[in-house]
């Protein structure tokens, strides 16, 4: 890892950095709300919900409830997508859930893979004893392939309600905890 101006770059992969979510990222979140990107998440949200999500991402940094990041590159400091993690309890098992999106124009360049490697490091630094889980829809082949390449283990399929009122089958991918608790 290389730290450049407070932004962590993942060496040996596509030049990708994670920038903590900021007030100026509302436009990035609006671009991420495109139909092709929201296909596996129940479709695009209203602008009111996007603004609410933006506030939730900012609040997560303030209160420690989540860590969302803009995925940036040297050519696109405004961001090409978003990634982050937050605590989740799954049947008494403490996990970090991770979620991501890369805008369609930037897919297929390794940005998601590099960003996932960086966010896995961040989650491990937050709590090395906590496994990381991802829940891509069963038909989201790109995210399934990303989970597999990152070393996640498929634990099964579950029905999840997201957004509210929409139940869809999702894979349960879990990356085992990298080590003992750091605290």
PDB file of C-alpha atoms in Angstrom:
ATOM      1  CA  UNK A   1       0.000   0.000   0.000  1.00  0.00           C
ATOM      2  CA  UNK A   2       1.107   3.531  -0.708  1.00  0.00           C
ATOM      3  CA  UNK A   3      -0.386   6.570   1.002  1.00  0.00           C
ATOM      4  CA  UNK A   4      -0.539   9.561  -1.340  1.00  0.00           C
ATOM      5  CA  UNK A   5      -2.006  12.717   0.151  1.00  0.00           C
ATOM      6  CA  UNK A   6      -4.199  10.753   2.538  1.00  0.00           C
ATOM      7  CA  UNK A   7      -5.415   8.424  -0.219  1.00  0.00           C
ATOM      8  CA  UNK A   8      -4.280   4.807  -0.115  1.00  0.00           C
ATOM      9  CA  UNK A   9      -3.126   3.349  -3.442  1.00  0.00           C
ATOM     10  CA  UNK A  10      -2.948  -0.399  -4.003  1.00  0.00           C
ATOM     11  CA  UNK A  11       0.382  -1.189  -5.630  1.00  0.00           C
ATOM     12  CA  UNK A  12       0.682  -3.819  -8.332  1.00  0.00           C
ATOM     13  CA  UNK A  13      -2.910  -3.368  -9.451  1.00  0.00           C
ATOM     14  CA  UNK A  14      -4.795  -0.773 -11.389  1.00  0.00           C
ATOM     15  CA  UNK A  15      -4.081   2.694  -9.932  1.00  0.00           C
ATOM     16  CA  UNK A  16      -7.058   2.866  -7.614  1.00  0.00           C
ATOM     17  CA  UNK A  17      -7.413   4.675  -4.329  1.00  0.00           C
ATOM     18  CA  UNK A  18     -10.104   4.898  -1.694  1.00  0.00           C
ATOM     19  CA  UNK A  19     -11.142   8.349  -0.534  1.00  0.00           C
ATOM     20  CA  UNK A  20     -13.359   8.578   2.547  1.00  0.00           C
ATOM     21  CA  UNK A  21     -16.884   9.654   1.579  1.00  0.00           C
ATOM     22  CA  UNK A  22     -17.283  13.441   1.714  1.00  0.00           C
ATOM     23  CA  UNK A  23     -19.876  16.193   1.282  1.00  0.00           C
ATOM     24  CA  UNK A  24     -18.780  16.596  -2.352  1.00  0.00           C
ATOM     25  CA  UNK A  25     -19.653  12.994  -3.267  1.00  0.00           C
ATOM     26  CA  UNK A  26     -23.404  13.501  -3.729  1.00  0.00           C
ATOM     27  CA  UNK A  27     -22.947  13.812  -7.513  1.00  0.00           C
ATOM     28  CA  UNK A  28     -20.947  10.555  -7.523  1.00  0.00           C
ATOM     29  CA  UNK A  29     -23.792   8.833  -5.701  1.00  0.00           C
ATOM     30  CA  UNK A  30     -26.286  10.232  -8.227  1.00  0.00           C
ATOM     31  CA  UNK A  31     -24.160   8.829 -11.085  1.00  0.00           C
ATOM     32  CA  UNK A  32     -24.029   5.474  -9.264  1.00  0.00           C
ATOM     33  CA  UNK A  33     -27.856   5.450  -9.225  1.00  0.00           C
ATOM     34  CA  UNK A  34     -28.018   4.559 -12.937  1.00  0.00           C
ATOM     35  CA  UNK A  35     -30.474   1.805 -13.962  1.00  0.00           C
ATOM     36  CA  UNK A  36     -27.713  -0.541 -15.158  1.00  0.00           C
ATOM     37  CA  UNK A  37     -25.911  -0.200 -11.804  1.00  0.00           C
ATOM     38  CA  UNK A  38     -29.034  -0.577  -9.678  1.00  0.00           C
ATOM     39  CA  UNK A  39     -30.379  -3.587 -11.600  1.00  0.00           C
ATOM     40  CA  UNK A  40     -29.399  -6.031  -8.840  1.00  0.00           C
ATOM     41  CA  UNK A  41     -30.554  -3.699  -6.049  1.00  0.00           C
ATOM     42  CA  UNK A  42     -34.191  -3.230  -6.957  1.00  0.00           C
ATOM     43  CA  UNK A  43     -33.728  -0.385  -9.455  1.00  0.00           C
ATOM     44  CA  UNK A  44     -32.768   3.286  -9.176  1.00  0.00           C
ATOM     45  CA  UNK A  45     -33.728   5.223  -6.079  1.00  0.00           C
ATOM     46  CA  UNK A  46     -35.566   8.542  -6.001  1.00  0.00           C
ATOM     47  CA  UNK A  47     -33.367  11.593  -5.600  1.00  0.00           C
ATOM     48  CA  UNK A  48     -34.749  11.981  -2.079  1.00  0.00           C
ATOM     49  CA  UNK A  49     -33.476   8.483  -1.218  1.00  0.00           C
ATOM     50  CA  UNK A  50     -30.104   9.183  -2.857  1.00  0.00           C
ATOM     51  CA  UNK A  51     -29.703  12.319  -0.725  1.00  0.00           C
ATOM     52  CA  UNK A  52     -30.691  10.295   2.357  1.00  0.00           C
ATOM     53  CA  UNK A  53     -28.135   7.599   1.472  1.00  0.00           C
ATOM     54  CA  UNK A  54     -25.461  10.290   1.025  1.00  0.00           C
ATOM     55  CA  UNK A  55     -26.264  11.621   4.518  1.00  0.00           C
ATOM     56  CA  UNK A  56     -26.105   8.064   5.909  1.00  0.00           C
ATOM     57  CA  UNK A  57     -22.646   7.562   4.343  1.00  0.00           C
ATOM     58  CA  UNK A  58     -21.423  10.825   5.914  1.00  0.00           C
ATOM     59  CA  UNK A  59     -22.980   9.952   9.282  1.00  0.00           C
ATOM     60  CA  UNK A  60     -21.247   6.543   9.162  1.00  0.00           C
ATOM     61  CA  UNK A  61     -17.849   8.233   9.300  1.00  0.00           C
ATOM     62  CA  UNK A  62     -18.955  10.584  12.089  1.00  0.00           C
ATOM     63  CA  UNK A  63     -20.468   7.930  14.356  1.00  0.00           C
ATOM     64  CA  UNK A  64     -18.366   4.926  13.338  1.00  0.00           C
ATOM     65  CA  UNK A  65     -21.323   2.916  11.993  1.00  0.00           C
ATOM     66  CA  UNK A  66     -19.831   2.462   8.505  1.00  0.00           C
ATOM     67  CA  UNK A  67     -16.916   3.357   6.282  1.00  0.00           C
ATOM     68  CA  UNK A  68     -17.911   4.282   2.746  1.00  0.00           C
ATOM     69  CA  UNK A  69     -15.361   5.367   0.170  1.00  0.00           C
ATOM     70  CA  UNK A  70     -15.273   6.887  -3.285  1.00  0.00           C
ATOM     71  CA  UNK A  71     -13.236   4.729  -5.672  1.00  0.00           C
ATOM     72  CA  UNK A  72     -10.873   7.165  -7.391  1.00  0.00           C
ATOM     73  CA  UNK A  73      -8.112   6.966  -9.967  1.00  0.00           C
ATOM     74  CA  UNK A  74      -5.496   9.542 -10.990  1.00  0.00           C
ATOM     75  CA  UNK A  75      -7.524  10.235 -14.147  1.00  0.00           C
ATOM     76  CA  UNK A  76     -10.868  10.359 -12.310  1.00  0.00           C
ATOM     77  CA  UNK A  77     -10.457  11.979  -8.882  1.00  0.00           C
ATOM     78  CA  UNK A  78     -14.223  12.668  -8.885  1.00  0.00           C
ATOM     79  CA  UNK A  79     -14.756   8.926  -8.541  1.00  0.00           C
ATOM     80  CA  UNK A  80     -15.645   5.933 -10.686  1.00  0.00           C
ATOM     81  CA  UNK A  81     -17.709   4.152  -8.047  1.00  0.00           C
ATOM     82  CA  UNK A  82     -18.146   3.501  -4.353  1.00  0.00           C
ATOM     83  CA  UNK A  83     -17.260   0.782  -1.869  1.00  0.00           C
ATOM     84  CA  UNK A  84     -17.540   0.377   1.849  1.00  0.00           C
ATOM     85  CA  UNK A  85     -18.166  -1.814   4.849  1.00  0.00           C
ATOM     86  CA  UNK A  86     -20.336  -1.806   7.958  1.00  0.00           C
ATOM     87  CA  UNK A  87     -20.934  -4.139  10.904  1.00  0.00           C
ATOM     88  CA  UNK A  88     -23.601  -6.816  10.556  1.00  0.00           C
ATOM     89  CA  UNK A  89     -24.825  -9.519  12.886  1.00  0.00           C
ATOM     90  CA  UNK A  90     -25.844 -12.679  11.070  1.00  0.00           C
ATOM     91  CA  UNK A  91     -27.397 -15.163  13.456  1.00  0.00           C
ATOM     92  CA  UNK A  92     -25.093 -14.188  16.319  1.00  0.00           C
ATOM     93  CA  UNK A  93     -21.979 -14.050  14.106  1.00  0.00           C
ATOM     94  CA  UNK A  94     -20.387 -10.592  13.965  1.00  0.00           C
ATOM     95  CA  UNK A  95     -19.354  -9.721  10.399  1.00  0.00           C
ATOM     96  CA  UNK A  96     -18.501  -6.765   8.254  1.00  0.00           C
ATOM     97  CA  UNK A  97     -20.739  -6.533   5.205  1.00  0.00           C
ATOM     98  CA  UNK A  98     -19.095  -5.064   2.131  1.00  0.00           C
ATOM     99  CA  UNK A  99     -20.804  -3.520  -0.878  1.00  0.00           C
ATOM    100  CA  UNK A 100     -19.558  -1.817  -4.041  1.00  0.00           C
ATOM    101  CA  UNK A 101     -20.451  -0.371  -7.400  1.00  0.00           C
ATOM    102  CA  UNK A 102     -18.343   0.749 -10.351  1.00  0.00           C
ATOM    103  CA  UNK A 103     -19.939   2.913 -13.025  1.00  0.00           C
ATOM    104  CA  UNK A 104     -20.583   1.134 -16.326  1.00  0.00           C
ATOM    105  CA  UNK A 105     -18.068   3.218 -18.300  1.00  0.00           C
ATOM    106  CA  UNK A 106     -15.299   2.069 -15.940  1.00  0.00           C
ATOM    107  CA  UNK A 107     -16.146  -1.618 -15.555  1.00  0.00           C
ATOM    108  CA  UNK A 108     -13.766  -4.304 -16.791  1.00  0.00           C
ATOM    109  CA  UNK A 109     -10.617  -2.348 -15.866  1.00  0.00           C
ATOM    110  CA  UNK A 110      -9.858  -3.992 -12.520  1.00  0.00           C
ATOM    111  CA  UNK A 111     -11.131  -1.046 -10.450  1.00  0.00           C
ATOM    112  CA  UNK A 112     -13.566  -3.142  -8.401  1.00  0.00           C
ATOM    113  CA  UNK A 113     -10.917  -5.809  -7.735  1.00  0.00           C
ATOM    114  CA  UNK A 114      -8.364  -3.226  -6.569  1.00  0.00           C
ATOM    115  CA  UNK A 115     -10.936  -1.346  -4.469  1.00  0.00           C
ATOM    116  CA  UNK A 116     -12.128  -4.582  -2.842  1.00  0.00           C
ATOM    117  CA  UNK A 117      -8.539  -5.464  -1.893  1.00  0.00           C
ATOM    118  CA  UNK A 118      -8.152  -2.035  -0.300  1.00  0.00           C
ATOM    119  CA  UNK A 119     -11.438  -2.178   1.609  1.00  0.00           C
ATOM    120  CA  UNK A 120     -10.614  -5.682   2.875  1.00  0.00           C
ATOM    121  CA  UNK A 121      -7.410  -4.184   4.316  1.00  0.00           C
ATOM    122  CA  UNK A 122      -9.405  -1.358   5.918  1.00  0.00           C
ATOM    123  CA  UNK A 123     -11.907  -3.787   7.462  1.00  0.00           C
ATOM    124  CA  UNK A 124      -9.046  -5.953   8.745  1.00  0.00           C
ATOM    125  CA  UNK A 125      -7.471  -2.899  10.347  1.00  0.00           C
ATOM    126  CA  UNK A 126     -10.805  -2.083  12.014  1.00  0.00           C
ATOM    127  CA  UNK A 127     -11.230  -5.620  13.405  1.00  0.00           C
ATOM    128  CA  UNK A 128      -9.007  -8.458  12.201  1.00  0.00           C
ATOM    129  CA  UNK A 129     -11.166 -11.051  13.978  1.00  0.00           C
ATOM    130  CA  UNK A 130     -14.314 -10.169  12.026  1.00  0.00           C
ATOM    131  CA  UNK A 131     -15.107 -12.077   8.806  1.00  0.00           C
ATOM    132  CA  UNK A 132     -16.249 -10.047   5.795  1.00  0.00           C
ATOM    133  CA  UNK A 133     -19.438 -10.944   3.933  1.00  0.00           C
ATOM    134  CA  UNK A 134     -20.847  -9.953   0.554  1.00  0.00           C
ATOM    135  CA  UNK A 135     -24.371 -10.688  -0.668  1.00  0.00           C
ATOM    136  CA  UNK A 136     -24.545 -10.361  -4.462  1.00  0.00           C
ATOM    137  CA  UNK A 137     -27.769 -11.435  -6.144  1.00  0.00           C
ATOM    138  CA  UNK A 138     -27.584 -14.952  -7.568  1.00  0.00           C
ATOM    139  CA  UNK A 139     -27.653 -13.539 -11.130  1.00  0.00           C
ATOM    140  CA  UNK A 140     -24.929 -10.899 -10.587  1.00  0.00           C
ATOM    141  CA  UNK A 141     -22.156 -12.785 -12.350  1.00  0.00           C
ATOM    142  CA  UNK A 142     -19.576  -9.974 -12.185  1.00  0.00           C
ATOM    143  CA  UNK A 143     -19.859  -9.597  -8.395  1.00  0.00           C
ATOM    144  CA  UNK A 144     -19.887 -13.358  -7.909  1.00  0.00           C
ATOM    145  CA  UNK A 145     -16.656 -13.654  -9.912  1.00  0.00           C
ATOM    146  CA  UNK A 146     -15.139 -10.815  -7.889  1.00  0.00           C
ATOM    147  CA  UNK A 147     -15.989 -12.549  -4.598  1.00  0.00           C
ATOM    148  CA  UNK A 148     -14.487 -15.809  -5.836  1.00  0.00           C
ATOM    149  CA  UNK A 149     -11.250 -14.115  -7.035  1.00  0.00           C
ATOM    150  CA  UNK A 150     -10.903 -12.264  -3.717  1.00  0.00           C
ATOM    151  CA  UNK A 151     -10.988 -15.531  -1.755  1.00  0.00           C
ATOM    152  CA  UNK A 152     -14.531 -15.365  -0.390  1.00  0.00           C
ATOM    153  CA  UNK A 153     -16.198 -18.731   0.278  1.00  0.00           C
ATOM    154  CA  UNK A 154     -19.773 -19.365  -0.889  1.00  0.00           C
ATOM    155  CA  UNK A 155     -21.809 -20.372   2.171  1.00  0.00           C
ATOM    156  CA  UNK A 156     -25.211 -20.607   0.505  1.00  0.00           C
ATOM    157  CA  UNK A 157     -28.156 -18.658  -0.834  1.00  0.00           C
ATOM    158  CA  UNK A 158     -30.602 -16.592   1.224  1.00  0.00           C
ATOM    159  CA  UNK A 159     -33.600 -14.389   0.471  1.00  0.00           C
ATOM    160  CA  UNK A 160     -32.968 -10.758   1.409  1.00  0.00           C
ATOM    161  CA  UNK A 161     -35.422  -7.877   1.436  1.00  0.00           C
ATOM    162  CA  UNK A 162     -33.792  -4.984  -0.376  1.00  0.00           C
ATOM    163  CA  UNK A 163     -35.135  -2.542  -1.044  1.00  0.00           C
ATOM    164  CA  UNK A 164     -38.039  -2.792   1.390  1.00  0.00           C
ATOM    165  CA  UNK A 165     -40.785  -4.894  -0.149  1.00  0.00           C
ATOM    166  CA  UNK A 166     -38.499  -6.644  -2.653  1.00  0.00           C
ATOM    167  CA  UNK A 167     -37.278 -10.154  -1.796  1.00  0.00           C
ATOM    168  CA  UNK A 168     -34.502 -11.535  -3.978  1.00  0.00           C
ATOM    169  CA  UNK A 169     -32.205 -14.536  -3.720  1.00  0.00           C
ATOM    170  CA  UNK A 170     -28.623 -13.592  -2.895  1.00  0.00           C
ATOM    171  CA  UNK A 171     -25.440 -15.558  -2.509  1.00  0.00           C
ATOM    172  CA  UNK A 172     -23.763 -15.454   0.883  1.00  0.00           C
ATOM    173  CA  UNK A 173     -20.020 -15.074   0.315  1.00  0.00           C
ATOM    174  CA  UNK A 174     -17.753 -14.883   3.370  1.00  0.00           C
ATOM    175  CA  UNK A 175     -14.076 -14.056   3.618  1.00  0.00           C
ATOM    176  CA  UNK A 176     -12.740 -15.663   6.808  1.00  0.00           C
ATOM    177  CA  UNK A 177     -11.251 -13.311   9.396  1.00  0.00           C
ATOM    178  CA  UNK A 178      -7.570 -12.681   8.684  1.00  0.00           C
ATOM    179  CA  UNK A 179      -6.484 -12.836  12.300  1.00  0.00           C
ATOM    180  CA  UNK A 180      -7.194 -12.330  15.985  1.00  0.00           C
ATOM    181  CA  UNK A 181      -8.882  -9.225  17.318  1.00  0.00           C
ATOM    182  CA  UNK A 182      -6.682  -6.128  17.416  1.00  0.00           C
ATOM    183  CA  UNK A 183      -8.279  -4.552  20.497  1.00  0.00           C
TER     184      UNK A 183
END
